[in-house]
Amino acid sequence: RGLLALNQGRLDDAAAALGRALTARAAIVGDDVEIARTLSALGHVARLRGDLAGARAHHLRALTIDRAALGERHVDVARDLHNLGGVLRLAGELDGAERAYREALAIRTAALGPDHADVALVENSLGLIALDRGELAGAEAHLRAALTVFTARAHFDRAIALANLARVALARGDGAAALATIDQAIALDRAQLPAQHERLAANLLVAARAALVAGDRREAGARAAEAERAIPPGAAAMSWWNAWRG
């Protein structure tokens, strides 16, 4: 129930159901890998709520449990590291985030091979670290590596890599390239997501900014209006933007 509520964006319901599941299982078996998975989900809920301290605590506890139960090189450990890296990045702790991401990348590459979607997800995240640092060539390299894998696999997250490449183009001041790229992401989102969804709204805002940089104020206004219509009821704009940007 907790995961279903999380996937539907019902964060309060997700937190309550996952918290009950955590308490019940911990009382019976103590810390185990199922507890770690529940903690991982709770970390996602906290991140989406903008509670980075809570998210960090959940992901660190999951990481500690999985390392003890599964060893240092297990893919579940990589999951925890990647989740932790995302929280650290949003908190502005880029060096710590990069260390977590690179450790996750090494584990996933060794276990799954370089062309796996989970490896591409970490490449995407490393691209965001480079983008946050203003290292645009490095950001583009990581994001194109991610996009290549996602495209080959027709993966859902192709839209994320495209949206982040649009942000690289924006950082270069190339509004036309950013708009062309984000429109590819928006087309994928419209085919895959509800008409009101956090990621779609965020990408429409990127399109509005790209149109403005390209000098088309009318188009920028139209895209901003589309973004407003795409925001789900009750969404807190800055929290969902930060949570979904990577």
mmCIF file of C-alpha atoms in Angstrom:
data_model
loop_
_atom_site.group_PDB
_atom_site.id
_atom_site.type_symbol
_atom_site.label_atom_id
_atom_site.label_comp_id
_atom_site.label_asym_id
_atom_site.label_seq_id
_atom_site.Cartn_x
_atom_site.Cartn_y
_atom_site.Cartn_z
ATOM 1 C CA ARG A 1 0.000 0.000 0.000
ATOM 2 C CA GLY A 2 2.811 2.390 0.832
ATOM 3 C CA LEU A 3 4.552 1.952 -2.528
ATOM 4 C CA LEU A 4 1.270 2.291 -4.403
ATOM 5 C CA ALA A 5 0.516 5.528 -2.578
ATOM 6 C CA LEU A 6 4.036 6.785 -3.317
ATOM 7 C CA ASN A 7 3.680 6.007 -7.026
ATOM 8 C CA GLN A 8 0.350 7.854 -7.051
ATOM 9 C CA GLY A 9 1.870 10.876 -5.345
ATOM 10 C CA ARG A 10 -0.144 10.462 -2.128
ATOM 11 C CA LEU A 11 2.798 11.242 0.116
ATOM 12 C CA ASP A 12 0.984 11.391 3.465
ATOM 13 C CA ASP A 13 -0.657 8.028 2.842
ATOM 14 C CA ALA A 14 2.652 6.578 1.674
ATOM 15 C CA ALA A 15 4.507 7.780 4.755
ATOM 16 C CA ALA A 16 1.854 6.372 7.087
ATOM 17 C CA ALA A 17 1.645 2.961 5.388
ATOM 18 C CA LEU A 18 5.409 2.577 5.053
ATOM 19 C CA GLY A 19 5.939 3.644 8.660
ATOM 20 C CA ARG A 20 3.481 1.018 9.871
ATOM 21 C CA ALA A 21 5.158 -1.655 7.753
ATOM 22 C CA LEU A 22 8.575 -0.673 9.085
ATOM 23 C CA THR A 23 7.482 -0.806 12.709
ATOM 24 C CA ALA A 24 5.711 -4.150 12.297
ATOM 25 C CA ARG A 25 8.594 -5.899 10.536
ATOM 26 C CA ALA A 26 11.273 -4.457 12.815
ATOM 27 C CA ALA A 27 9.372 -5.788 15.842
ATOM 28 C CA ILE A 28 9.403 -9.297 14.372
ATOM 29 C CA VAL A 29 12.739 -9.725 12.591
ATOM 30 C CA GLY A 30 14.804 -6.641 13.352
ATOM 31 C CA ASP A 31 16.865 -4.981 10.629
ATOM 32 C CA ASP A 32 16.970 -6.927 7.355
ATOM 33 C CA VAL A 33 16.946 -6.223 3.620
ATOM 34 C CA GLU A 34 13.167 -5.755 3.585
ATOM 35 C CA ILE A 35 13.539 -3.104 6.257
ATOM 36 C CA ALA A 36 16.194 -1.475 4.055
ATOM 37 C CA ARG A 37 13.805 -1.432 1.074
ATOM 38 C CA THR A 38 11.111 0.179 3.193
ATOM 39 C CA LEU A 39 13.594 2.755 4.447
ATOM 40 C CA SER A 40 14.552 3.474 0.844
ATOM 41 C CA ALA A 41 10.905 4.171 0.003
ATOM 42 C CA LEU A 42 10.540 6.361 3.084
ATOM 43 C CA GLY A 43 13.621 8.253 1.940
ATOM 44 C CA HIS A 44 11.930 8.958 -1.391
ATOM 45 C CA VAL A 45 8.822 10.207 0.401
ATOM 46 C CA ALA A 46 10.901 12.533 2.570
ATOM 47 C CA ARG A 47 12.795 13.829 -0.461
ATOM 48 C CA LEU A 48 9.577 14.575 -2.327
ATOM 49 C CA ARG A 49 8.336 16.458 0.727
ATOM 50 C CA GLY A 50 11.504 18.528 0.774
ATOM 51 C CA ASP A 51 12.690 16.923 4.021
ATOM 52 C CA LEU A 52 16.312 16.340 3.036
ATOM 53 C CA ALA A 53 17.472 15.622 6.589
ATOM 54 C CA GLY A 54 14.858 12.896 6.963
ATOM 55 C CA ALA A 55 15.658 11.484 3.538
ATOM 56 C CA ARG A 56 19.363 11.350 4.370
ATOM 57 C CA ALA A 57 18.679 9.518 7.637
ATOM 58 C CA HIS A 58 16.497 6.901 5.934
ATOM 59 C CA HIS A 59 18.963 6.255 3.106
ATOM 60 C CA LEU A 60 21.961 6.090 5.448
ATOM 61 C CA ARG A 61 20.190 3.532 7.627
ATOM 62 C CA ALA A 62 19.238 1.482 4.558
ATOM 63 C CA LEU A 63 22.845 1.605 3.380
ATOM 64 C CA THR A 64 24.154 0.431 6.752
ATOM 65 C CA ILE A 65 21.714 -2.496 6.829
ATOM 66 C CA ASP A 66 22.402 -3.584 3.260
ATOM 67 C CA ARG A 67 26.179 -3.398 3.650
ATOM 68 C CA ALA A 68 25.990 -5.587 6.743
ATOM 69 C CA ALA A 69 23.583 -8.093 5.188
ATOM 70 C CA LEU A 70 24.757 -8.212 1.574
ATOM 71 C CA GLY A 71 28.350 -6.993 1.422
ATOM 72 C CA GLU A 72 29.922 -3.919 -0.114
ATOM 73 C CA ARG A 73 29.403 -4.779 -3.811
ATOM 74 C CA HIS A 74 25.732 -5.711 -3.949
ATOM 75 C CA VAL A 75 23.341 -3.871 -6.272
ATOM 76 C CA ASP A 76 21.093 -2.987 -3.327
ATOM 77 C CA VAL A 77 24.061 -1.173 -1.794
ATOM 78 C CA ALA A 78 24.443 0.692 -5.091
ATOM 79 C CA ARG A 79 20.765 1.657 -4.905
ATOM 80 C CA ASP A 80 21.254 3.081 -1.424
ATOM 81 C CA LEU A 81 24.366 4.987 -2.499
ATOM 82 C CA HIS A 82 22.588 6.445 -5.502
ATOM 83 C CA ASN A 83 19.641 7.520 -3.353
ATOM 84 C CA LEU A 84 21.964 9.056 -0.785
ATOM 85 C CA GLY A 85 23.875 10.866 -3.514
ATOM 86 C CA GLY A 86 20.655 12.433 -4.756
ATOM 87 C CA VAL A 87 19.861 13.830 -1.325
ATOM 88 C CA LEU A 88 23.397 15.156 -0.873
ATOM 89 C CA ARG A 89 23.265 16.836 -4.285
ATOM 90 C CA LEU A 90 20.001 18.598 -3.466
ATOM 91 C CA ALA A 91 21.551 19.711 -0.169
ATOM 92 C CA GLY A 92 24.457 21.248 -2.099
ATOM 93 C CA GLU A 93 27.008 18.711 -0.838
ATOM 94 C CA LEU A 94 28.385 18.013 -4.303
ATOM 95 C CA ASP A 95 31.635 16.306 -3.295
ATOM 96 C CA GLY A 96 29.844 13.818 -1.057
ATOM 97 C CA ALA A 97 27.208 13.272 -3.712
ATOM 98 C CA GLU A 98 29.829 12.572 -6.363
ATOM 99 C CA ARG A 99 31.606 10.037 -4.130
ATOM 100 C CA ALA A 100 28.332 8.202 -3.507
ATOM 101 C CA TYR A 101 27.432 8.248 -7.203
ATOM 102 C CA ARG A 102 30.831 6.998 -8.329
ATOM 103 C CA GLU A 103 30.747 4.134 -5.847
ATOM 104 C CA ALA A 104 27.253 3.240 -7.064
ATOM 105 C CA LEU A 105 28.452 3.440 -10.681
ATOM 106 C CA ALA A 106 31.350 1.075 -10.028
ATOM 107 C CA ILE A 107 29.114 -1.486 -8.330
ATOM 108 C CA ARG A 108 26.412 -1.360 -10.983
ATOM 109 C CA THR A 109 28.842 -1.474 -13.901
ATOM 110 C CA ALA A 110 30.591 -4.526 -12.467
ATOM 111 C CA ALA A 111 27.360 -6.314 -11.622
ATOM 112 C CA LEU A 112 25.131 -5.327 -14.542
ATOM 113 C CA GLY A 113 27.401 -4.226 -17.383
ATOM 114 C CA PRO A 114 27.864 -0.729 -18.837
ATOM 115 C CA ASP A 115 24.726 -0.794 -20.982
ATOM 116 C CA HIS A 116 22.221 -1.346 -18.179
ATOM 117 C CA ALA A 117 19.589 1.295 -17.444
ATOM 118 C CA ASP A 118 20.616 1.440 -13.782
ATOM 119 C CA VAL A 119 24.135 2.396 -14.882
ATOM 120 C CA ALA A 120 22.658 5.086 -17.121
ATOM 121 C CA LEU A 121 20.727 6.499 -14.160
ATOM 122 C CA VAL A 122 23.992 7.093 -12.324
ATOM 123 C CA GLU A 123 25.545 8.656 -15.442
ATOM 124 C CA ASN A 124 22.579 11.024 -15.504
ATOM 125 C CA SER A 125 23.177 11.902 -11.860
ATOM 126 C CA LEU A 126 26.881 12.534 -12.444
ATOM 127 C CA GLY A 127 25.840 14.806 -15.290
ATOM 128 C CA LEU A 128 23.799 16.841 -12.817
ATOM 129 C CA ILE A 129 26.776 17.148 -10.488
ATOM 130 C CA ALA A 130 28.868 18.506 -13.374
ATOM 131 C CA LEU A 131 26.045 20.845 -14.391
ATOM 132 C CA ASP A 132 25.706 22.177 -10.845
ATOM 133 C CA ARG A 133 29.454 22.913 -10.902
ATOM 134 C CA GLY A 134 29.231 24.650 -14.257
ATOM 135 C CA GLU A 135 31.285 21.931 -15.961
ATOM 136 C CA LEU A 136 29.131 21.868 -19.070
ATOM 137 C CA ALA A 137 31.265 19.630 -21.286
ATOM 138 C CA GLY A 138 31.464 16.992 -18.559
ATOM 139 C CA ALA A 139 27.747 17.304 -17.879
ATOM 140 C CA GLU A 140 26.927 16.767 -21.547
ATOM 141 C CA ALA A 141 29.222 13.742 -21.779
ATOM 142 C CA HIS A 142 27.570 12.002 -18.815
ATOM 143 C CA LEU A 143 24.056 12.873 -19.973
ATOM 144 C CA ARG A 144 24.659 11.698 -23.545
ATOM 145 C CA ALA A 145 26.048 8.421 -22.201
ATOM 146 C CA ALA A 146 22.829 8.026 -20.212
ATOM 147 C CA LEU A 147 20.661 8.991 -23.184
ATOM 148 C CA THR A 148 22.382 6.450 -25.442
ATOM 149 C CA VAL A 149 21.520 3.598 -23.075
ATOM 150 C CA PHE A 150 17.984 4.807 -22.399
ATOM 151 C CA THR A 151 17.302 5.209 -26.121
ATOM 152 C CA ALA A 152 18.669 1.780 -26.994
ATOM 153 C CA ARG A 153 16.376 0.264 -24.379
ATOM 154 C CA ALA A 154 13.367 2.514 -25.118
ATOM 155 C CA HIS A 155 13.544 3.304 -21.415
ATOM 156 C CA PHE A 156 11.042 5.509 -19.575
ATOM 157 C CA ASP A 157 13.832 7.736 -18.248
ATOM 158 C CA ARG A 158 14.990 8.842 -21.691
ATOM 159 C CA ALA A 159 12.890 11.948 -21.037
ATOM 160 C CA ILE A 160 14.922 12.746 -17.915
ATOM 161 C CA ALA A 161 18.234 12.682 -19.790
ATOM 162 C CA LEU A 162 16.774 14.857 -22.555
ATOM 163 C CA ALA A 163 15.428 17.369 -20.029
ATOM 164 C CA ASN A 164 18.811 17.610 -18.366
ATOM 165 C CA LEU A 165 20.546 18.070 -21.729
ATOM 166 C CA ALA A 166 18.135 20.947 -22.325
ATOM 167 C CA ARG A 167 19.335 22.466 -19.053
ATOM 168 C CA VAL A 168 22.924 22.196 -20.318
ATOM 169 C CA ALA A 169 21.913 24.069 -23.478
ATOM 170 C CA LEU A 170 20.237 26.717 -21.313
ATOM 171 C CA ALA A 171 23.384 27.089 -19.240
ATOM 172 C CA ARG A 172 25.213 27.789 -22.509
ATOM 173 C CA GLY A 173 22.644 30.421 -23.416
ATOM 174 C CA ASP A 174 21.344 28.445 -26.400
ATOM 175 C CA GLY A 175 17.597 28.823 -26.041
ATOM 176 C CA ALA A 176 16.771 27.338 -29.443
ATOM 177 C CA ALA A 177 18.708 24.118 -28.773
ATOM 178 C CA ALA A 178 17.252 23.905 -25.277
ATOM 179 C CA LEU A 179 13.711 24.274 -26.620
ATOM 180 C CA ALA A 180 14.204 21.629 -29.303
ATOM 181 C CA THR A 181 15.618 19.206 -26.733
ATOM 182 C CA ILE A 182 13.059 19.808 -24.003
ATOM 183 C CA ASP A 183 10.261 19.395 -26.541
ATOM 184 C CA GLN A 184 11.506 15.844 -27.152
ATOM 185 C CA ALA A 185 11.287 15.197 -23.404
ATOM 186 C CA ILE A 186 7.817 16.740 -23.214
ATOM 187 C CA ALA A 187 6.578 14.574 -26.089
ATOM 188 C CA LEU A 188 7.776 11.458 -24.265
ATOM 189 C CA ASP A 189 6.222 12.661 -21.004
ATOM 190 C CA ARG A 190 2.867 13.323 -22.642
ATOM 191 C CA ALA A 191 2.860 9.754 -23.974
ATOM 192 C CA GLN A 192 3.829 8.228 -20.621
ATOM 193 C CA LEU A 193 2.433 10.434 -17.863
ATOM 194 C CA PRO A 194 -0.912 11.869 -16.763
ATOM 195 C CA ALA A 195 -1.819 15.356 -17.981
ATOM 196 C CA GLN A 196 -1.087 16.660 -14.467
ATOM 197 C CA HIS A 197 2.289 15.418 -13.318
ATOM 198 C CA GLU A 198 5.243 16.982 -11.531
ATOM 199 C CA ARG A 199 7.814 16.055 -14.165
ATOM 200 C CA LEU A 200 5.710 17.256 -17.077
ATOM 201 C CA ALA A 201 5.093 20.573 -15.315
ATOM 202 C CA ALA A 202 8.797 20.989 -14.564
ATOM 203 C CA ASN A 203 9.752 20.294 -18.178
ATOM 204 C CA LEU A 204 7.171 22.781 -19.444
ATOM 205 C CA LEU A 205 8.766 25.381 -17.172
ATOM 206 C CA VAL A 206 12.139 24.563 -18.741
ATOM 207 C CA ALA A 207 10.506 25.068 -22.146
ATOM 208 C CA ALA A 208 9.175 28.456 -21.019
ATOM 209 C CA ARG A 209 12.629 29.515 -19.902
ATOM 210 C CA ALA A 210 14.173 28.232 -23.147
ATOM 211 C CA ALA A 211 11.679 30.214 -25.217
ATOM 212 C CA LEU A 212 12.467 33.322 -23.174
ATOM 213 C CA VAL A 213 16.208 32.862 -23.712
ATOM 214 C CA ALA A 214 15.507 32.397 -27.432
ATOM 215 C CA GLY A 215 13.719 35.759 -27.409
ATOM 216 C CA ASP A 216 10.167 34.497 -27.897
ATOM 217 C CA ARG A 217 8.188 35.995 -25.038
ATOM 218 C CA ARG A 218 4.841 34.934 -26.447
ATOM 219 C CA GLU A 219 5.908 31.288 -26.618
ATOM 220 C CA ALA A 220 7.416 31.549 -23.151
ATOM 221 C CA GLY A 221 4.111 32.755 -21.753
ATOM 222 C CA ALA A 222 2.203 29.968 -23.473
ATOM 223 C CA ARG A 223 4.567 27.327 -22.087
ATOM 224 C CA ALA A 224 4.373 28.782 -18.586
ATOM 225 C CA ALA A 225 0.576 28.603 -18.755
ATOM 226 C CA GLU A 226 0.808 24.967 -19.861
ATOM 227 C CA ALA A 227 3.124 24.274 -16.930
ATOM 228 C CA GLU A 228 0.647 25.781 -14.497
ATOM 229 C CA ARG A 229 -2.115 23.540 -15.843
ATOM 230 C CA ALA A 230 0.142 20.482 -15.514
ATOM 231 C CA ILE A 231 0.893 21.013 -11.806
ATOM 232 C CA PRO A 232 -0.967 18.356 -9.779
ATOM 233 C CA PRO A 233 -3.378 19.584 -7.110
ATOM 234 C CA GLY A 234 -1.577 20.373 -3.876
ATOM 235 C CA ALA A 235 1.918 20.225 -5.399
ATOM 236 C CA ALA A 236 4.462 22.515 -3.812
ATOM 237 C CA ALA A 237 6.275 23.933 -6.818
ATOM 238 C CA MET A 238 9.800 24.212 -5.442
ATOM 239 C CA SER A 239 9.755 20.904 -3.583
ATOM 240 C CA TRP A 240 8.653 18.880 -6.569
ATOM 241 C CA TRP A 241 11.008 20.728 -8.897
ATOM 242 C CA ASN A 242 13.970 19.889 -6.657
ATOM 243 C CA ALA A 243 12.842 16.306 -6.154
ATOM 244 C CA TRP A 244 12.292 15.518 -9.835
ATOM 245 C CA ARG A 245 15.084 17.469 -11.481
ATOM 246 C CA GLY A 246 17.466 14.460 -11.359
#
